[in-house]
Amino acid sequence: MSTADITLPTRRSGAKTVAQLLAFVRRHVLTVYSLLFFLYLMLPIGVVIAFSFNHPTGRFNYRWRQFTWDNWLHWNAVPGIQSAITLSLEIALFASIVATALGTLIALALVRYGFRGRGVTNLIIFLPLSTPEIVLGASLATLFLHSTGYGVSIPFGFWTILIAHIMFCVSFAVVTVKARLIGFDRHLEEAAMDLGANEWVTFRKVTLPLIAPAILAALLLCFAISVDDFVVTYFNAGNRVTFPIFVWGAARVATPPQINVIGTAIFAVAVTCMLGNVFLQNRRAKTA
Amino acid sequence: MTVEAAPPPEAPAASAEYDIRLIGLTKRFDDVVAVDRISLDIDRGHFFALLGPSGCGKTTTLRMIGGFEEPTEGRIELGGVDVAPLPPYKRDVNTVFQSYALFPHLSIFENVAFGLRRRGVKGGDLRKRVIESLELVGLAGLEKRKPRQLSGGQQQRIALARALVNRPRVLLLDEPLGALDLKLRKEMQLELKRIQHEVGITFVHVTHDQEEAMTMADRIVIMNGGHIEQLGTPSGLYEQPRTAFVAGFLGVSNLLEGTVAGEDRVTLTDGTAVQVPRNVLAGRTGTVSIGVRPEKLRIGGGEANSLAGTVTESAYIGVSTQYILDTPAGPVTVYVQNDRTGGQVATGERLTLSWSPDSTFVVDAEEGAQ
Ligand SMILES: Nc1ncnc2c1ncn2[C@@H]1O[C@H](COP(=O)(O)OP(=O)(O)OP(=O)(O)O)[C@@H](O)[C@H]1O
Ligand SMILES: [Mg+2]
């Protein structure tokens, strides 16, 4: 405020107050704006969390009645919810691991080696990222339906969901790992070979440790995308029910608060992973 | 347990014992010929500089020796063995990269130990050799740090220690001082020379800084446009450059066109006869250029060769004064030591310059005047 006093010398105190107010707003406008925006982002999540502790009277968990721990204690009291969560976690685990492994190898090939068709491969990798999910889902369903005609029979279910998830996760994994590889000094690998490490040792001792953060990020990203996916899964799930499909089905007849419980749990795990990652990076930056 | 490299020789061997032999080495990138049929023998234990302007193929040559680039044609022999088909990790050479390329995720100790570990050195022996190597570059005590916690100069030394700890047959250095400031660069030049002397390993040092090459190397190869212009000792190259390019690249020189008029005689375009050593002319005929360094010219007569002209420019540089004279045979630059006060020559004055035949060199004329 003292600078305002000096730069705006006025006699009347009213004008002075206005000037002070303006200066205050000017100084804090970014803070206020950020807080508002943060609120806008967090409010829906806050509501989800709060309603996981609600004790609704009817079938719909839309109006706050009273606080309870029951939903958390009996999180699997709703028929079908536990198997849906199990399936979602299984799919997400396998899909993220396979997609990240494939994605890392593809990224290495795309960045490290000049081969024919590299440009085309780049483009194809990018396609699933830019294609609407509904198109992806529908085309995959068509593919699986028609595969019988070519002698391969994949009934809709676990495997079709897994294949679909791996397919769209690979692109995310490639993009994530590629970004890290591009900013990577190639001379590091040459230096390792120069010092007597063969290709495999070079990969293990130099390349892998240096792209590990990107691989971890890809793994988490793929897991999150897979757990969350509805559209593509819906087309290819047959009669299997993943968590998003369960929520969608349930919402037509009832919204049990257990859905909020699972949502809150997923959110908590995601935030923990993220904070853990930030913490690790900070510590590494400090000690390194 | 360990696979030790052969111990380095105590002194450069006098006999023709080559560490590196390049035979007709060529590298083409699509339509660019980066290295054009170079043949070169590098003696054991020498400090060798590869000098040339940007883009002349120095890095490419070094990378072919290191095994990072496959030659299009030609052979590379290390100690008499053709290594062209071998990957980098099977060659007994180590490289100091211009970007240092220290492993950012490993401590200084592990960086230096990397090569030894690959060869199965362990425990106390490993520790002893790493510390010894760090002491050699004057950085013992930093082994727990990570590369990014070091200054550029320190990183440079670690890169050197990491390569030298393996006692390679040959150490390749690609502009290792390029990223350092001038003062540090001068320091490191002397330091590198001391280290090379101490370990006795053959160094092949790439640089585009002629002063750096002159200060450090026993032998210099001057490259231009993918081929070798001339190979020699620093003073040999400076005193007797064989091409106009070498004469111009190593310091300043005056080149005057003329025609050969005898076994030891060249007539300049204005008719002045210049005496040159017989072996320098070496049977050339027709049009040539004779050259003489600006500091070899003396004001006034007294030497066998002389030329007169008008001073068109003068610049006082402290230790000497530089004059540019317009002579009938062409412009001539001369440096005069300021060893006495006064005696400055004004522009427009006429001067006679003279120089000894021994200070005269001859290059082919069609290679272009400077
Ligand atoms: N990978 C490559 N692909 C195509 N051309 C290349 C490649 N590497 C080098 N060149 C070309 O080969 C020539 C020699 O390059 P090189 O890097 O050996 O030069 P240099 O003497 O080391 O130059 P500088 O002093 O600038 O480092 C240059 O014309 C360069 O453009
Ligand atoms: Mg270079």
XYZ file of C-alpha atoms and ligand atoms in Angstrom:
690
model
C 0.000 0.000 0.000
C 2.847 2.346 0.727
C 3.708 2.672 -2.939
C 0.132 3.702 -3.653
C 0.461 6.433 -1.048
C 3.502 7.780 -2.753
C 2.404 7.480 -6.326
C -1.136 8.706 -5.785
C -0.894 11.746 -3.538
C -4.489 12.897 -3.034
C -5.961 15.130 -0.380
C -9.414 13.662 -0.149
C -9.552 10.401 1.781
C -12.472 9.037 -0.320
C -10.444 9.100 -3.492
C -7.615 7.608 -1.534
C -9.713 4.636 -0.445
C -10.865 3.994 -3.994
C -7.295 4.157 -5.200
C -6.243 1.756 -2.482
C -9.035 -0.616 -3.416
C -8.059 -0.484 -7.068
C -4.459 -1.123 -6.183
C -5.514 -4.051 -4.019
C -7.610 -5.557 -6.810
C -4.853 -4.979 -9.310
C -2.361 -6.663 -7.067
C -4.522 -9.654 -6.233
C -6.565 -10.135 -9.366
C -4.548 -13.179 -10.382
C -4.936 -14.775 -6.971
C -8.678 -14.195 -6.914
C -9.067 -15.459 -10.435
C -7.032 -18.575 -9.668
C -9.039 -19.306 -6.552
C -12.313 -18.986 -8.438
C -11.080 -21.222 -11.196
C -9.836 -23.769 -8.707
C -13.227 -23.739 -7.025
C -14.902 -24.275 -10.383
C -12.694 -27.316 -11.001
C -12.979 -28.827 -7.557
C -16.620 -28.225 -6.736
C -18.021 -31.253 -8.610
C -15.405 -33.504 -7.027
C -16.217 -32.034 -3.638
C -19.877 -32.868 -4.172
C -19.044 -36.439 -5.166
C -16.941 -36.884 -2.060
C -19.528 -35.337 0.233
C -22.340 -37.484 -1.122
C -20.339 -40.638 -0.527
C -21.102 -39.973 3.144
C -24.804 -39.311 2.567
C -27.591 -41.510 3.835
C -30.280 -41.118 1.154
C -33.873 -42.103 1.869
C -34.910 -43.140 -1.631
C -33.030 -44.881 -4.403
C -31.483 -41.674 -5.646
C -28.573 -40.071 -3.867
C -29.354 -36.536 -4.998
C -30.357 -34.763 -1.802
C -28.328 -34.464 1.365
C -30.024 -36.182 4.316
C -27.553 -37.191 6.944
C -23.970 -38.210 7.499
C -23.041 -41.903 7.665
C -20.054 -44.230 7.367
C -22.284 -47.064 6.137
C -21.568 -46.585 2.431
C -17.829 -46.881 3.017
C -18.208 -49.867 5.349
C -20.517 -51.668 2.927
C -18.989 -50.467 -0.311
C -19.902 -53.701 -2.111
C -23.443 -53.943 -0.796
C -24.862 -53.152 -4.236
C -25.175 -56.319 -6.359
C -22.733 -56.362 -9.258
C -20.551 -53.466 -8.138
C -17.692 -55.601 -6.878
C -17.364 -57.695 -10.020
C -17.559 -54.531 -12.149
C -14.707 -52.939 -10.210
C -12.640 -56.107 -10.363
C -13.067 -56.320 -14.117
C -12.181 -52.650 -14.587
C -9.033 -52.972 -12.486
C -7.962 -56.163 -14.261
C -8.456 -54.629 -17.671
C -6.696 -51.410 -16.663
C -3.749 -53.280 -15.191
C -3.156 -55.514 -18.208
C -3.957 -52.822 -20.744
C -1.616 -50.261 -19.169
C 1.269 -52.696 -18.828
C 0.986 -54.086 -22.353
C 0.310 -50.678 -23.911
C 3.243 -49.060 -22.100
C 5.629 -51.851 -23.050
C 4.553 -51.692 -26.697
C 4.452 -47.897 -26.638
C 7.982 -47.632 -25.261
C 9.349 -49.899 -27.965
C 7.461 -48.053 -30.692
C 8.700 -44.704 -29.367
C 12.288 -45.993 -29.363
C 11.953 -47.154 -32.948
C 10.360 -43.895 -34.064
C 12.960 -41.666 -32.435
C 16.114 -43.765 -32.767
C 15.913 -45.432 -36.137
C 15.300 -44.056 -39.565
C 13.250 -46.647 -41.434
C 10.913 -46.653 -44.362
C 7.424 -45.694 -43.391
C 8.405 -43.856 -40.238
C 6.248 -40.879 -41.166
C 3.261 -43.097 -41.861
C 3.748 -44.932 -38.567
C 3.838 -41.626 -36.750
C 0.566 -40.692 -38.365
C -1.102 -43.990 -37.588
C -0.030 -43.753 -33.961
C -1.635 -40.358 -33.784
C -4.934 -41.449 -35.334
C -6.584 -42.987 -32.243
C -5.867 -39.768 -30.369
C -7.752 -37.686 -32.881
C -10.557 -40.077 -33.825
C -13.834 -39.652 -31.894
C -14.208 -42.469 -29.401
C -17.613 -43.380 -30.697
C -16.150 -44.051 -34.134
C -13.343 -46.115 -32.623
C -15.770 -48.134 -30.552
C -18.155 -48.782 -33.385
C -15.415 -49.748 -35.852
C -13.816 -52.109 -33.361
C -17.173 -53.749 -32.721
C -17.629 -54.206 -36.454
C -14.150 -55.682 -36.720
C -14.747 -58.171 -33.922
C -18.139 -59.118 -35.382
C -16.625 -59.745 -38.790
C -13.533 -61.526 -37.541
C -15.542 -64.748 -37.426
C -15.814 -64.559 -41.187
C -12.031 -64.840 -41.470
C -11.732 -67.860 -39.245
C -10.859 -66.007 -36.042
C -13.551 -65.965 -33.449
C -13.305 -63.537 -30.582
C -16.540 -63.426 -28.632
C -17.314 -60.072 -27.012
C -16.081 -60.042 -23.458
C -12.855 -59.722 -21.501
C -10.493 -60.125 -24.460
C -12.285 -57.722 -26.747
C -12.321 -55.085 -24.023
C -8.631 -55.664 -23.343
C -7.680 -55.470 -27.027
C -9.687 -52.282 -27.452
C -8.122 -50.658 -24.404
C -4.592 -51.612 -25.399
C -5.269 -50.147 -28.816
C -6.144 -46.664 -27.683
C -3.701 -46.662 -24.742
C -0.697 -47.436 -26.966
C -0.955 -44.037 -28.637
C -0.852 -42.229 -25.302
C 2.120 -44.305 -24.191
C 4.005 -43.617 -27.431
C 3.418 -39.881 -27.229
C 4.516 -39.737 -23.584
C 7.716 -41.744 -24.016
C 8.569 -40.100 -27.329
C 8.567 -36.663 -25.747
C 11.198 -37.806 -23.273
C 13.319 -39.533 -25.893
C 13.404 -36.479 -28.117
C 14.884 -34.394 -25.322
C 17.509 -37.044 -24.698
C 21.156 -36.521 -25.624
C 22.016 -39.269 -28.083
C 25.650 -38.948 -27.160
C 24.802 -40.537 -23.806
C 24.126 -43.857 -25.488
C 27.200 -43.471 -27.673
C 29.261 -42.709 -24.574
C 28.024 -45.895 -22.921
C 29.004 -47.974 -25.956
C 32.286 -46.140 -26.147
C 32.955 -47.247 -22.581
C 32.378 -50.889 -23.427
C 28.651 -51.429 -22.943
C 26.948 -53.460 -25.657
C 23.474 -52.547 -26.930
C 21.588 -54.369 -24.186
C 23.717 -53.057 -21.319
C 23.464 -49.560 -22.781
C 19.695 -49.849 -22.802
C 19.553 -51.197 -19.264
C 22.105 -48.877 -17.668
C 21.544 -45.645 -19.553
C 18.445 -45.474 -21.738
C 15.998 -47.161 -19.392
C 16.874 -45.231 -16.206
C 16.660 -41.986 -18.126
C 13.260 -42.653 -19.674
C 11.879 -44.353 -16.547
C 9.911 -41.289 -15.407
C 8.191 -41.160 -18.800
C 7.440 -44.885 -18.674
C 5.916 -44.495 -15.221
C 3.881 -41.529 -16.418
C 2.679 -43.550 -19.417
C 1.698 -46.420 -17.136
C -0.367 -44.170 -14.871
C -1.922 -42.348 -17.791
C -2.937 -45.573 -19.529
C -4.346 -46.978 -16.299
C -6.437 -43.876 -15.728
C -7.741 -43.769 -19.286
C -8.596 -47.452 -19.236
C -10.414 -47.425 -15.895
C -12.394 -44.442 -17.050
C -13.377 -45.552 -20.540
C -17.040 -45.959 -21.323
C -17.766 -45.414 -24.987
C -15.318 -47.859 -26.583
C -15.913 -50.408 -23.834
C -19.677 -50.244 -24.224
C -19.439 -51.255 -27.877
C -17.116 -54.168 -27.220
C -18.035 -55.519 -23.812
C -20.735 -58.011 -24.771
C -22.420 -58.894 -21.517
C -19.439 -58.071 -19.313
C -19.839 -55.061 -17.046
C -16.976 -52.693 -16.205
C -17.336 -50.020 -13.566
C -18.288 -47.177 -15.940
C -20.874 -49.439 -17.591
C -22.182 -50.411 -14.171
C -22.601 -46.769 -13.177
C -24.359 -45.970 -16.399
C -26.731 -48.940 -15.997
C -27.388 -48.225 -12.368
C -28.086 -44.543 -12.909
C -31.258 -45.385 -14.821
C -32.947 -47.036 -11.880
C -31.021 -45.823 -8.860
C -27.837 -44.070 -7.774
C -26.511 -45.891 -4.757
C -24.007 -43.836 -2.732
C -21.500 -46.669 -3.196
C -20.837 -45.221 -6.654
C -19.626 -42.070 -4.913
C -17.539 -44.178 -2.574
C -15.747 -45.866 -5.481
C -15.388 -42.541 -7.285
C -13.858 -40.956 -4.205
C -11.502 -43.884 -3.734
C -10.309 -43.666 -7.338
C -9.806 -39.925 -6.942
C -7.825 -40.460 -3.733
C -5.568 -43.041 -5.369
C -4.975 -40.765 -8.367
C -4.089 -37.792 -6.167
C -1.794 -39.947 -4.049
C 0.029 -41.210 -7.127
C 0.404 -37.695 -8.437
C 1.657 -36.280 -5.142
C 3.986 -39.240 -4.752
C 5.399 -38.558 -8.205
C 5.893 -34.848 -7.474
C 7.508 -35.678 -4.141
C 9.873 -38.181 -5.735
C 10.842 -35.755 -8.485
C 11.513 -33.021 -5.944
C 13.636 -35.267 -3.815
C 15.532 -36.512 -6.819
C 16.144 -32.935 -7.976
C 17.439 -32.041 -4.515
C 19.747 -34.968 -3.944
C 20.801 -35.275 -7.544
C 39.670 -61.296 -13.376
C 40.299 -58.102 -15.243
C 40.946 -57.556 -18.865
C 43.588 -54.899 -18.764
C 44.535 -52.809 -21.727
C 48.193 -52.922 -22.642
C 50.149 -50.447 -20.506
C 51.002 -47.265 -22.358
C 54.535 -46.892 -23.600
C 56.892 -44.779 -21.491
C 57.837 -42.536 -24.366
C 56.727 -42.092 -27.954
C 58.295 -44.909 -29.868
C 60.878 -43.764 -32.334
C 60.185 -46.490 -34.845
C 57.265 -46.353 -37.230
C 54.745 -47.824 -34.787
C 51.296 -46.635 -35.733
C 48.386 -46.506 -33.350
C 45.882 -45.473 -35.949
C 46.121 -45.971 -39.634
C 43.429 -44.621 -41.948
C 43.540 -45.923 -45.500
C 41.398 -44.281 -48.172
C 38.727 -43.505 -45.626
C 35.570 -42.062 -47.174
C 32.190 -41.136 -45.761
C 29.252 -40.063 -47.875
C 25.923 -38.882 -46.463
C 23.522 -39.200 -49.382
C 24.980 -36.546 -51.688
C 27.436 -34.934 -49.249
C 30.979 -36.250 -49.207
C 31.923 -35.506 -45.606
C 35.273 -37.285 -45.680
C 37.010 -37.841 -48.987
C 39.591 -40.663 -49.243
C 41.838 -39.644 -46.405
C 44.902 -41.674 -45.552
C 46.751 -40.969 -42.371
C 49.157 -42.622 -39.942
C 49.072 -41.538 -36.337
C 52.131 -42.444 -34.314
C 51.970 -43.966 -30.893
C 52.032 -41.574 -27.950
C 51.622 -38.414 -29.985
C 49.335 -35.510 -29.319
C 47.624 -35.206 -32.639
C 45.373 -32.340 -33.684
C 42.783 -32.511 -36.427
C 42.356 -28.909 -37.475
C 40.057 -27.386 -40.036
C 37.145 -25.040 -40.661
C 33.588 -25.896 -39.720
C 32.087 -28.678 -41.812
C 35.378 -30.028 -43.148
C 34.726 -33.519 -41.787
C 36.686 -33.581 -38.527
C 33.857 -34.920 -36.385
C 32.912 -37.470 -39.014
C 36.489 -38.751 -39.153
C 36.617 -39.037 -35.377
C 33.239 -40.768 -35.217
C 34.397 -43.321 -37.762
C 37.467 -44.076 -35.634
C 35.254 -44.363 -32.551
C 32.815 -46.642 -34.353
C 29.749 -44.407 -34.333
C 29.721 -43.902 -38.071
C 30.275 -46.589 -40.639
C 32.793 -45.697 -43.368
C 31.472 -45.757 -46.915
C 34.884 -46.924 -48.082
C 38.339 -47.489 -46.697
C 39.986 -49.104 -43.717
C 40.608 -48.086 -40.133
C 43.409 -49.925 -38.386
C 44.010 -49.734 -34.682
C 47.372 -51.206 -33.768
C 47.485 -53.070 -37.047
C 43.973 -54.583 -36.818
C 41.150 -53.528 -39.128
C 38.388 -52.357 -36.810
C 35.936 -51.062 -39.411
C 33.448 -53.915 -38.811
C 33.644 -53.705 -35.001
C 31.062 -51.918 -32.824
C 32.289 -49.112 -30.526
C 32.380 -51.333 -27.440
C 34.886 -53.661 -29.060
C 37.372 -50.928 -29.966
C 40.220 -49.964 -27.709
C 39.530 -46.246 -28.028
C 37.628 -43.853 -25.821
C 36.001 -40.575 -26.667
C 35.555 -37.273 -24.869
C 32.397 -35.814 -26.369
C 31.967 -32.124 -26.969
C 28.773 -32.168 -24.869
C 30.684 -34.275 -22.283
C 27.778 -36.775 -22.276
C 28.118 -37.541 -18.582
C 25.382 -39.887 -17.370
C 23.044 -37.555 -15.460
C 21.521 -40.299 -13.333
C 24.844 -41.620 -12.044
C 27.215 -40.137 -9.479
C 30.639 -38.919 -10.550
C 32.127 -42.090 -9.106
C 29.792 -44.308 -11.126
C 30.366 -42.225 -14.238
C 34.099 -42.780 -14.022
C 33.639 -46.411 -12.980
C 31.298 -47.176 -15.897
C 33.949 -48.432 -18.296
C 35.815 -50.417 -15.631
C 32.639 -52.135 -14.456
C 31.905 -53.217 -18.018
C 35.248 -54.994 -17.967
C 34.546 -56.675 -14.669
C 36.791 -54.575 -12.415
C 35.349 -54.648 -8.894
C 35.807 -53.687 -5.263
C 39.007 -52.108 -4.017
C 40.710 -52.240 -7.369
C 37.824 -50.357 -8.978
C 37.785 -47.764 -6.213
C 41.538 -47.245 -6.378
C 41.551 -46.729 -10.113
C 38.583 -44.353 -10.093
C 40.149 -42.214 -7.368
C 43.490 -42.240 -9.175
C 41.805 -41.060 -12.327
C 39.962 -38.286 -10.498
C 43.241 -37.218 -8.927
C 44.809 -37.074 -12.368
C 42.288 -34.421 -13.395
C 42.460 -32.721 -9.995
C 38.913 -33.491 -8.877
C 39.257 -36.100 -6.137
C 36.604 -35.628 -3.486
C 33.699 -34.933 -5.817
C 32.816 -38.570 -6.449
C 29.491 -38.453 -4.592
C 28.090 -35.577 -6.620
C 25.891 -35.776 -9.676
C 27.101 -34.275 -12.980
C 24.668 -31.369 -12.882
C 26.205 -30.225 -9.596
C 29.490 -29.494 -11.349
C 30.627 -26.511 -13.371
C 31.278 -26.832 -17.091
C 35.021 -27.035 -16.567
C 34.646 -29.708 -13.909
C 32.304 -31.733 -16.105
C 34.882 -31.520 -18.842
C 37.535 -32.976 -16.531
C 35.209 -35.753 -15.396
C 34.550 -36.669 -19.017
C 38.310 -36.870 -19.464
C 38.763 -38.974 -16.326
C 35.952 -41.304 -17.393
C 37.677 -41.964 -20.701
C 41.260 -42.152 -19.406
C 40.525 -44.542 -16.548
C 40.145 -47.284 -19.155
C 43.696 -46.723 -20.413
C 42.621 -46.903 -24.057
C 45.077 -47.227 -26.896
C 43.825 -43.928 -28.272
C 41.822 -41.086 -26.779
C 39.578 -39.149 -29.157
C 38.590 -35.623 -28.184
C 35.997 -33.722 -30.214
C 36.398 -30.030 -29.439
C 36.481 -30.794 -25.726
C 37.199 -27.188 -24.830
C 34.652 -25.596 -27.134
C 32.128 -24.846 -24.397
C 34.589 -23.261 -21.963
C 35.355 -19.583 -21.614
C 38.655 -18.262 -22.897
C 40.552 -18.268 -19.611
C 39.465 -21.765 -18.658
C 40.203 -22.934 -22.175
C 43.798 -21.731 -21.940
C 44.164 -23.458 -18.586
C 42.710 -26.695 -19.861
C 44.963 -26.639 -22.922
C 48.019 -26.821 -20.704
C 46.300 -29.265 -18.377
C 45.419 -31.619 -21.236
C 48.947 -31.483 -22.503
C 50.304 -32.307 -19.034
C 47.882 -35.228 -18.678
C 48.746 -36.574 -22.101
C 52.409 -36.413 -21.192
C 51.729 -38.203 -17.923
C 49.675 -41.088 -19.315
C 51.493 -41.367 -22.654
C 48.318 -42.316 -24.538
C 47.843 -41.149 -28.123
C 45.454 -38.188 -28.200
C 43.543 -37.219 -31.311
C 42.176 -33.784 -30.643
C 39.667 -32.157 -32.971
C 39.508 -28.390 -33.048
C 38.834 -25.523 -35.403
C 40.956 -23.175 -33.302
C 44.393 -22.941 -34.917
C 45.975 -21.417 -31.832
C 44.726 -24.297 -29.710
C 46.130 -26.820 -32.155
C 49.486 -25.033 -32.272
C 49.725 -24.825 -28.474
C 48.875 -28.428 -27.760
C 49.786 -30.730 -30.590
C 52.996 -32.469 -31.659
C 51.445 -33.106 -35.038
C 48.698 -31.271 -36.833
C 46.587 -32.455 -39.738
C 44.850 -29.670 -41.569
C 41.614 -30.725 -43.204
C 39.543 -28.848 -45.728
C 36.448 -29.951 -47.590
C 36.808 -33.590 -46.513
C 40.426 -34.082 -47.507
C 43.806 -33.550 -45.879
C 45.597 -30.385 -46.885
C 48.817 -30.943 -45.012
C 50.294 -32.876 -42.125
C 53.199 -31.646 -40.044
C 54.563 -30.220 -36.854
C 53.143 -26.853 -35.750
C 56.276 -24.970 -36.752
C 56.688 -26.942 -39.970
C 53.162 -26.064 -41.047
C 53.582 -22.435 -40.096
C 56.976 -21.932 -41.695
C 56.428 -23.985 -44.824
C 52.741 -24.273 -45.700
C 52.308 -26.126 -48.960
C 48.908 -24.750 -49.946
C 47.350 -21.316 -49.900
C 44.647 -22.721 -47.642
C 47.126 -23.818 -44.982
C 49.019 -20.539 -45.250
C 45.800 -18.600 -44.703
C 44.384 -20.879 -42.036
C 47.454 -20.785 -39.797
C 47.993 -17.113 -39.153
C 48.372 -14.269 -41.614
C 50.484 -14.552 -44.714
C 51.333 -12.502 -47.789
C 50.874 -14.362 -51.047
C 52.285 -12.837 -54.222
C 51.768 -14.353 -57.624
C 54.665 -14.986 -59.973
C 56.220 -17.410 -62.426
C 59.024 -19.831 -61.830
C 62.174 -18.454 -63.424
C 64.734 -21.024 -62.349
C 65.590 -23.633 -59.782
C 65.515 -21.145 -56.918
C 63.968 -18.098 -58.479
C 60.457 -16.725 -58.997
C 59.596 -13.576 -60.943
C 56.639 -11.637 -59.499
C 54.033 -10.018 -61.729
C 55.801 -6.658 -61.519
C 59.090 -8.177 -62.587
C 60.735 -8.359 -59.166
C 62.922 -11.446 -58.853
C 62.545 -13.370 -55.606
C 64.983 -15.949 -54.334
C 63.468 -19.056 -52.736
C 65.074 -22.172 -51.295
C 65.593 -24.835 -53.905
C 63.835 -27.590 -51.915
C 60.796 -25.390 -51.385
C 60.280 -24.813 -55.072
C 60.761 -28.556 -55.527
C 60.673 -28.589 -59.284
C 57.499 -26.556 -59.717
C 57.053 -24.684 -62.985
C 54.651 -22.115 -64.384
C 52.575 -19.845 -62.211
C 52.984 -20.100 -58.447
C 52.475 -17.887 -55.427
C 55.276 -17.105 -53.075
C 54.450 -16.431 -49.460
C 56.084 -14.711 -46.548
C 54.790 -14.152 -43.012
C 54.276 -10.489 -41.967
C 56.690 -10.751 -39.024
C 59.480 -12.072 -41.279
C 59.531 -8.832 -43.291
C 61.967 -6.087 -42.300
C 61.731 -2.431 -43.062
C 64.733 -1.358 -45.103
C 67.138 -3.423 -47.160
C 69.669 -5.937 -46.007
C 68.126 -9.236 -47.057
C 68.281 -10.978 -50.401
C 64.660 -10.320 -51.357
C 63.122 -6.892 -51.353
C 60.044 -5.030 -52.451
C 58.995 -1.372 -52.218
C 55.554 0.143 -51.728
C 53.384 2.854 -50.199
C 51.881 2.556 -46.718
C 48.083 2.594 -47.064
C 47.111 1.611 -43.540
C 48.731 1.384 -40.149
C 47.393 -0.045 -36.906
C 49.103 0.143 -33.542
C 48.554 -3.157 -31.648
C 50.732 -2.507 -28.618
C 53.474 -5.066 -28.937
C 53.756 -4.400 -32.663
C 52.456 -2.135 -35.373
C 50.754 -3.522 -38.430
C 51.211 -1.795 -41.796
C 49.576 -2.572 -45.088
C 51.647 -1.618 -48.091
C 50.562 -1.236 -51.657
C 53.295 -2.723 -53.846
C 53.316 -3.313 -57.604
C 53.206 -7.059 -56.877
C 50.129 -6.758 -54.636
C 49.181 -5.691 -51.110
C 51.614 -6.734 -48.364
C 51.081 -6.838 -44.605
C 54.049 -6.311 -42.295
C 54.367 -6.431 -38.506
C 57.008 -4.246 -36.923
C 58.036 -4.842 -33.310
C 57.562 -1.756 -31.173
C 60.858 -2.330 -29.418
C 61.857 1.322 -29.619
C 59.752 4.371 -28.913
C 58.895 6.582 -31.851
C 59.732 5.607 -35.395
C 56.096 5.232 -36.523
C 55.668 5.349 -40.266
C 52.849 7.557 -41.558
C 50.423 6.448 -44.266
C 51.454 7.587 -47.721
C 55.142 7.126 -47.013
C 57.195 4.900 -49.250
C 58.975 1.951 -47.670
C 61.318 -0.774 -48.802
C 60.794 -4.238 -47.293
C 63.263 -7.082 -47.352
C 63.245 -10.702 -46.230
C 65.423 -13.759 -46.295
C 64.944 -16.494 -48.914
C 64.676 -19.001 -46.054
C 61.490 -17.314 -44.855
C 59.859 -17.736 -48.242
C 57.414 -20.499 -49.061
C 55.701 -21.441 -52.299
C 52.122 -22.571 -52.903
C 50.148 -23.336 -56.033
C 48.732 -20.138 -57.483
C 45.406 -21.411 -58.775
C 44.278 -22.186 -55.243
C 43.326 -18.541 -54.975
C 45.014 -15.497 -53.533
C 44.292 -14.542 -49.944
N 24.477 -37.351 -40.188
C 24.752 -36.572 -41.230
N 23.939 -36.545 -42.308
C 24.209 -35.762 -43.371
N 25.275 -34.961 -43.473
C 26.134 -34.929 -42.447
C 25.912 -35.724 -41.265
N 26.932 -35.488 -40.403
C 27.739 -34.589 -41.009
N 27.268 -34.253 -42.229
C 27.902 -33.336 -43.192
O 29.238 -33.734 -43.346
C 30.101 -32.619 -43.398
C 31.179 -32.752 -42.348
O 30.606 -32.679 -41.067
P 31.445 -32.749 -39.726
O 30.481 -32.769 -38.609
O 32.391 -33.882 -39.795
O 32.222 -31.379 -39.728
P 33.240 -30.773 -38.671
O 34.535 -30.640 -39.350
O 33.224 -31.571 -37.425
O 32.652 -29.334 -38.419
P 32.521 -28.490 -37.068
O 33.828 -27.835 -36.836
O 31.458 -27.496 -37.404
O 32.124 -29.436 -35.974
C 29.226 -31.397 -43.241
O 28.987 -30.875 -44.508
C 27.946 -31.931 -42.647
O 26.858 -31.171 -43.084
Mg 32.533 -31.198 -35.408
